[in-house]
Amino acid sequence: MMHRTCYIVFFFVLSLAFQAKAQEKKALFIILDGIQRELLKKNPTPNLDEIADRGGYYEAHVGGEAGGYSETPTISAVGYNSLLTGVWVNKHNVKGNSIRQPNYHYWTIFRHFKKQYPDKTTAVYSTWLDNRTKLVGENLEDTGNFLLDYHFDGLEVDTLGYPHDDKSDYINKIDQEVAAYAAAEVAAKAPDLTWVYLQYTDDMGHKYGESPQMDQAIQEADRQVGLIWDAIKMRENEQGEDWMIVITTDHGRGEGGFHHGGQSEAERATWIVANRKFNEVASQTPGIVDIFPTIASYLDLNIPKNQAMEVDGISLLGEAYASHLRGTLSGASLKLNWKSYGSGETARVWATSTNQFRYGNSDLYRLLGEVNLDNESAAFDLKANYNNLKVVLELPSGYANVWVSNAD
């Protein structure tokens, strides 16, 4: 009888261990640089299509609030950092590709992940070295000397191995190596949180615009995604892991498909492909900043409240409550509006006239009141005039925030 009991306990523990392994979550996101929506739809992309069939294709945007406080240049590194940090340029302070003074008080998804899960692994596989050294800020004092577990990048610096040419063939070769290396590492090591960045499509856009060269580059990018996707499927089938893959682009393109950086509709227009079905927020043209809280939600990250209140994005997973918070401030009158998803829930409204978080300090918030989210609007008499207010809508799960300036 004792032996039988021991066997039952053993197999019960073994079963629990297998279930835990089967439920192990891993996330990987890919940025394919500068692919406008129309060309993505036009070109055959069987691997992206297969991923979308599991989850979905979603039209998205970059650029912050056009004409508002968070308006953000539609420039590559600016977009990457908006994804990494979940905030627009007025907070992360990466204004161009030179990446001169990032505000590291707005933590990247990697730093949050490693803080909560120090024993789990992170990886960056990139055609551009600055993604790791400047944006992620590996081993910098300002990022707490954060270290990735795996990386593969910097090949563009090797001008002997990859001599630079006018047609960007060297970037094409580097993309191929980065994608192949990332696929091999996923298959062998399965990092828990991974970023893959591929550049060649943006080079073709700048050089040739909407062209056969750009079409070919998009199709090649899809093949490279396929290498990584195949490795993920292998891990799911053989190791029982649960993977989320998200693919996006960092900006659209202007007339003719050549340039970007401004606030035209075409330059702001992007897309997201994922192997997960997103919630109703995804039907409202989500922003690149929404990817950060989506990955955080998937990986069960608990972002500290003072940092979570700064995140500009809304999770595309789980129940949707509200998004697209906007406001106007006239004298002492604050008016807010938002998009509701019919949850019938209430939310609390907080406001502060300070912005000490950007310096690494805390802001003192004042509770303005509680609102019914289904009303989609609210007004408050502040009893005093403020030049600017940071307003936060505390949802049943997560936060929405907006900066408003006094019109008077």
XYZ file of C-alpha atoms in Angstrom:
408
model
C 0.000 0.000 0.000
C 2.841 2.355 0.887
C 4.550 1.696 -2.477
C 1.313 2.369 -4.338
C 0.839 5.674 -2.504
C 4.403 6.697 -3.339
C 3.837 5.905 -7.008
C 0.615 7.954 -7.036
C 2.377 10.928 -5.420
C 5.313 10.592 -7.836
C 3.119 10.569 -10.921
C 1.017 13.447 -9.547
C 4.140 15.575 -9.048
C 5.413 14.522 -12.478
C 2.080 15.511 -14.002
C 2.207 18.921 -12.339
C 5.769 19.446 -13.597
C 4.733 18.537 -17.142
C 1.752 20.894 -17.012
C 3.973 23.722 -15.745
C 6.366 23.125 -18.610
C 3.499 22.901 -21.093
C 2.259 26.286 -19.973
C 5.633 28.031 -20.112
C 5.115 31.349 -21.885
C 7.591 32.915 -24.272
C 7.265 36.072 -26.373
C 9.099 37.190 -29.495
C 8.542 40.403 -31.424
C 9.911 41.360 -34.821
C 10.241 44.795 -36.409
C 10.373 44.738 -40.212
C 11.507 48.248 -40.993
C 9.432 50.648 -43.063
C 6.850 48.431 -44.797
C 3.703 50.376 -45.635
C 0.336 48.670 -45.359
C -0.557 48.734 -49.035
C 2.618 46.954 -50.105
C 2.293 44.362 -47.355
C -1.216 43.556 -48.589
C -0.121 43.532 -52.224
C 2.753 41.092 -51.837
C 2.554 37.350 -51.198
C 3.581 36.775 -47.573
C 2.676 33.161 -46.764
C 4.447 33.088 -43.398
C 2.862 36.279 -42.117
C -0.463 34.995 -43.428
C -0.080 31.734 -41.512
C 0.677 33.636 -38.312
C -2.302 35.941 -38.903
C -4.533 32.917 -39.471
C -3.778 31.845 -35.903
C -4.388 35.314 -34.538
C -4.930 38.274 -36.804
C -3.756 41.139 -38.981
C -4.450 44.556 -37.453
C -4.059 48.028 -38.905
C -2.114 50.217 -36.489
C -0.366 53.574 -36.224
C 2.722 55.398 -35.013
C 3.297 59.111 -34.446
C 1.484 59.729 -31.158
C -1.382 62.224 -31.097
C -1.022 64.279 -34.279
C -0.871 67.916 -33.261
C -0.955 66.969 -29.576
C 1.527 66.794 -26.741
C 2.618 63.271 -27.640
C 3.149 63.876 -31.388
C 6.065 61.668 -32.346
C 8.297 61.704 -35.455
C 7.666 58.750 -37.759
C 11.359 57.867 -37.686
C 12.804 54.402 -37.180
C 14.580 54.507 -33.801
C 11.764 56.649 -32.413
C 9.278 53.943 -33.317
C 11.441 51.123 -31.972
C 11.694 52.873 -28.621
C 7.956 53.544 -28.487
C 7.464 49.785 -28.736
C 10.213 48.988 -26.217
C 8.972 51.454 -23.581
C 5.250 51.735 -24.334
C 5.457 55.542 -24.413
C 5.677 58.278 -27.055
C 8.594 60.610 -27.696
C 7.558 63.259 -25.155
C 8.527 60.692 -22.546
C 11.242 58.396 -23.943
C 13.033 61.356 -25.615
C 14.460 59.427 -28.587
C 13.790 62.031 -31.260
C 15.803 60.594 -34.140
C 18.162 57.857 -35.224
C 21.116 59.483 -33.470
C 19.560 58.424 -30.118
C 21.297 61.210 -28.226
C 19.549 61.373 -24.840
C 17.126 58.517 -24.162
C 15.179 58.926 -20.957
C 15.886 55.617 -19.277
C 13.432 56.351 -16.456
C 10.879 54.880 -18.867
C 11.975 51.265 -18.661
C 12.021 48.924 -21.638
C 10.000 45.716 -21.616
C 13.310 43.861 -21.211
C 14.226 45.658 -18.023
C 10.797 45.089 -16.486
C 10.934 41.426 -17.467
C 14.387 40.820 -16.005
C 13.477 42.661 -12.814
C 10.504 40.357 -12.193
C 12.015 37.192 -13.656
C 15.791 37.361 -13.078
C 16.257 33.689 -13.958
C 14.482 33.913 -17.306
C 16.339 34.766 -20.484
C 16.266 37.725 -22.882
C 17.664 38.164 -26.378
C 18.146 40.738 -29.145
C 19.031 39.740 -32.709
C 19.442 42.865 -34.789
C 20.862 44.296 -37.990
C 21.555 47.551 -36.110
C 23.923 47.583 -33.115
C 22.373 50.699 -31.539
C 19.175 48.818 -30.760
C 20.996 46.907 -28.048
C 23.632 49.388 -26.937
C 21.550 52.588 -26.951
C 17.823 51.792 -26.933
C 17.854 48.751 -24.677
C 20.885 50.399 -23.095
C 22.744 47.229 -22.219
C 25.265 47.562 -19.390
C 24.711 51.296 -18.948
C 24.660 52.851 -15.495
C 21.360 54.583 -16.360
C 19.688 51.211 -17.014
C 21.031 49.616 -13.863
C 23.713 47.829 -15.924
C 21.005 45.632 -17.413
C 22.403 42.684 -19.384
C 20.798 40.532 -22.047
C 21.385 36.811 -21.962
C 21.874 36.454 -25.725
C 22.521 38.822 -28.596
C 23.686 38.820 -32.194
C 24.286 42.176 -33.851
C 26.903 44.670 -35.032
C 27.664 43.014 -38.361
C 27.159 46.339 -40.134
C 30.236 47.627 -38.298
C 32.351 44.881 -39.879
C 33.121 46.629 -43.176
C 35.667 43.971 -44.146
C 33.280 41.080 -43.764
C 30.343 43.087 -45.078
C 31.689 45.796 -47.396
C 29.156 48.587 -47.763
C 27.665 49.087 -51.207
C 25.254 51.550 -52.813
C 22.531 48.932 -53.320
C 22.503 47.842 -49.646
C 23.257 44.256 -50.594
C 25.308 44.044 -47.408
C 22.218 44.873 -45.334
C 20.314 42.146 -47.153
C 23.062 39.661 -46.265
C 23.116 40.811 -42.658
C 19.320 40.466 -42.379
C 19.636 36.905 -43.667
C 22.296 36.079 -41.092
C 20.396 37.726 -38.249
C 17.191 35.858 -39.091
C 19.000 32.515 -39.447
C 20.900 33.037 -36.187
C 17.742 34.057 -34.344
C 15.911 30.975 -35.656
C 18.742 28.701 -34.540
C 18.845 30.270 -31.068
C 15.074 30.011 -30.686
C 15.246 26.352 -31.657
C 18.159 25.569 -29.331
C 17.810 28.016 -26.414
C 14.248 29.398 -26.593
C 14.824 32.791 -24.921
C 11.815 33.850 -22.867
C 11.656 37.373 -24.342
C 13.179 38.120 -27.746
C 13.434 41.053 -30.165
C 14.400 40.536 -33.812
C 15.061 43.556 -36.027
C 15.484 43.417 -39.834
C 16.366 46.522 -41.865
C 16.579 45.780 -45.598
C 13.001 46.742 -46.477
C 13.557 50.298 -45.237
C 16.696 50.646 -47.359
C 14.789 49.543 -50.454
C 12.025 52.031 -49.721
C 14.455 54.921 -49.432
C 16.312 53.931 -52.590
C 13.505 52.775 -54.883
C 10.155 53.685 -53.284
C 7.188 51.576 -54.375
C 9.056 49.310 -56.741
C 9.914 45.726 -57.700
C 12.964 46.040 -55.431
C 10.729 46.872 -52.468
C 8.339 44.043 -53.341
C 11.236 41.592 -53.441
C 12.524 42.862 -50.102
C 9.109 42.363 -48.477
C 8.897 38.815 -49.785
C 12.424 38.117 -48.539
C 11.495 39.523 -45.110
C 8.545 37.138 -45.032
C 10.869 34.207 -45.764
C 13.111 35.321 -42.905
C 10.121 35.534 -40.569
C 9.314 32.011 -41.717
C 12.642 30.713 -40.406
C 11.856 32.049 -36.954
C 8.226 30.950 -37.098
C 9.289 27.412 -38.009
C 11.600 27.353 -34.984
C 8.743 28.525 -32.749
C 6.379 25.860 -34.089
C 9.045 23.246 -33.491
C 9.425 24.385 -29.862
C 5.661 24.349 -29.375
C 5.328 20.841 -30.798
C 8.372 19.272 -29.177
C 8.690 21.185 -25.909
C 5.061 22.093 -25.227
C 5.876 25.802 -24.873
C 3.320 28.553 -25.357
C 4.690 31.252 -27.696
C 3.354 34.631 -28.676
C 4.873 36.196 -31.798
C 4.140 39.802 -32.773
C 5.404 41.333 -36.015
C 5.079 45.026 -36.832
C 6.728 47.894 -38.656
C 8.036 51.160 -37.260
C 6.499 53.665 -39.697
C 4.707 54.030 -42.996
C 6.030 56.000 -45.962
C 5.165 59.203 -47.770
C 4.271 59.796 -51.389
C 5.814 57.241 -53.727
C 7.013 55.140 -50.796
C 10.369 56.869 -50.423
C 10.542 58.870 -47.232
C 9.001 59.246 -43.772
C 9.267 61.296 -40.608
C 6.195 63.538 -40.816
C 2.596 63.244 -39.704
C 0.831 62.429 -42.963
C -1.707 59.627 -42.785
C 0.497 57.429 -44.955
C 3.569 57.967 -42.764
C 1.581 57.196 -39.594
C -0.079 54.079 -41.002
C 1.369 50.762 -39.816
C 0.184 47.218 -39.078
C 0.534 44.369 -36.594
C 0.476 40.622 -37.251
C 0.232 38.236 -34.299
C -0.586 34.626 -33.541
C -3.057 35.773 -30.881
C -6.554 37.133 -31.339
C -6.619 40.618 -29.844
C -9.470 42.332 -28.021
C -11.734 45.138 -29.238
C -9.037 47.798 -28.817
C -7.359 46.313 -31.886
C -10.351 47.362 -34.001
C -9.602 51.026 -33.218
C -6.222 51.274 -35.014
C -3.959 50.606 -32.027
C -0.591 52.288 -31.613
C 2.856 50.774 -31.541
C 2.868 51.662 -27.819
C 0.088 49.095 -27.292
C 2.496 46.238 -28.011
C 4.418 46.838 -24.756
C 1.432 46.303 -22.407
C 0.215 43.438 -24.607
C 3.482 41.540 -24.161
C 3.524 42.481 -20.473
C 0.008 41.093 -20.055
C 0.875 37.888 -21.885
C 4.006 37.308 -19.786
C 2.152 38.124 -16.534
C 4.374 41.107 -15.819
C 3.342 43.221 -12.855
C 4.483 46.746 -13.744
C 4.791 48.909 -10.585
C 1.898 51.366 -10.338
C 3.944 54.552 -10.722
C 5.472 53.161 -13.920
C 2.269 51.596 -15.221
C 0.499 54.965 -14.929
C 3.025 56.386 -17.407
C 2.532 53.727 -20.095
C 0.743 55.232 -23.094
C -0.446 51.906 -24.510
C -3.396 49.667 -23.721
C -3.138 45.875 -23.667
C -4.637 44.161 -26.694
C -5.180 40.993 -24.641
C -7.793 40.352 -21.988
C -10.990 42.292 -21.439
C -11.109 45.717 -23.056
C -12.475 48.508 -20.900
C -11.490 51.833 -22.500
C -8.900 53.387 -24.778
C -8.105 56.564 -26.734
C -8.327 58.886 -23.729
C -8.376 62.549 -24.784
C -8.933 65.779 -22.884
C -9.312 69.537 -23.021
C -8.445 72.048 -20.331
C -10.030 75.501 -20.315
C -9.527 77.615 -17.250
C -10.446 75.372 -14.319
C -12.626 73.108 -16.453
C -11.306 69.685 -17.492
C -13.245 67.648 -20.025
C -12.337 64.069 -20.863
C -13.552 61.593 -23.444
C -12.575 58.050 -24.315
C -13.654 55.000 -26.274
C -15.647 52.510 -24.196
C -16.156 48.810 -24.906
C -19.413 48.391 -23.022
C -18.062 46.758 -19.895
C -20.374 48.664 -17.540
C -17.408 49.204 -15.218
C -16.284 52.330 -13.386
C -12.829 53.904 -13.317
C -11.044 56.430 -11.161
C -9.607 59.640 -12.591
C -6.291 60.947 -11.280
C -4.458 64.133 -12.212
C -1.180 65.864 -11.447
C 0.256 69.170 -12.590
C 3.833 67.954 -12.123
C 6.011 65.741 -14.297
C 8.662 64.580 -11.877
C 8.644 61.012 -13.185
C 10.787 62.069 -16.134
C 13.545 62.937 -13.626
C 13.216 59.670 -11.740
C 11.023 61.108 -8.982
C 7.367 60.621 -8.024
C 4.374 62.740 -8.996
C 1.705 63.640 -6.445
C -1.654 62.694 -7.969
C -5.031 64.061 -6.916
C -8.143 61.879 -7.198
C -10.693 63.823 -9.239
C -13.468 61.274 -8.974
C -15.011 58.146 -10.389
C -16.625 57.768 -13.808
C -18.843 55.267 -15.571
C -16.821 54.081 -18.544
C -19.901 53.560 -20.709
C -20.585 57.315 -20.597
C -17.392 57.891 -22.645
C -16.989 61.412 -21.235
C -16.707 63.338 -17.991
C -16.166 66.923 -16.815
C -14.438 68.186 -13.686
C -14.241 71.579 -12.000
C -10.647 71.786 -10.787
C -11.276 74.924 -8.669
C -7.984 76.333 -9.962
C -6.178 76.952 -13.235
C -3.299 74.752 -14.413
C -1.109 75.180 -17.448
C -0.770 71.430 -17.974
C -2.208 68.313 -16.414
C -1.218 64.675 -16.623
C -4.499 62.765 -16.382
C -4.725 59.037 -15.701
C -7.789 56.833 -16.036
C -7.387 53.914 -13.628
C -9.237 51.061 -15.308
C -10.345 47.807 -13.676
C -7.217 46.424 -15.303
C -4.486 48.789 -16.455
C -4.386 52.526 -17.072
C -4.938 55.097 -19.799
C -3.292 58.502 -19.675
C -3.115 61.790 -21.531
C -1.428 65.163 -21.161
C -3.704 68.194 -21.580
C -2.722 71.857 -21.906
C -4.812 74.852 -20.899
C -6.371 76.608 -23.861
C -6.804 79.884 -21.884
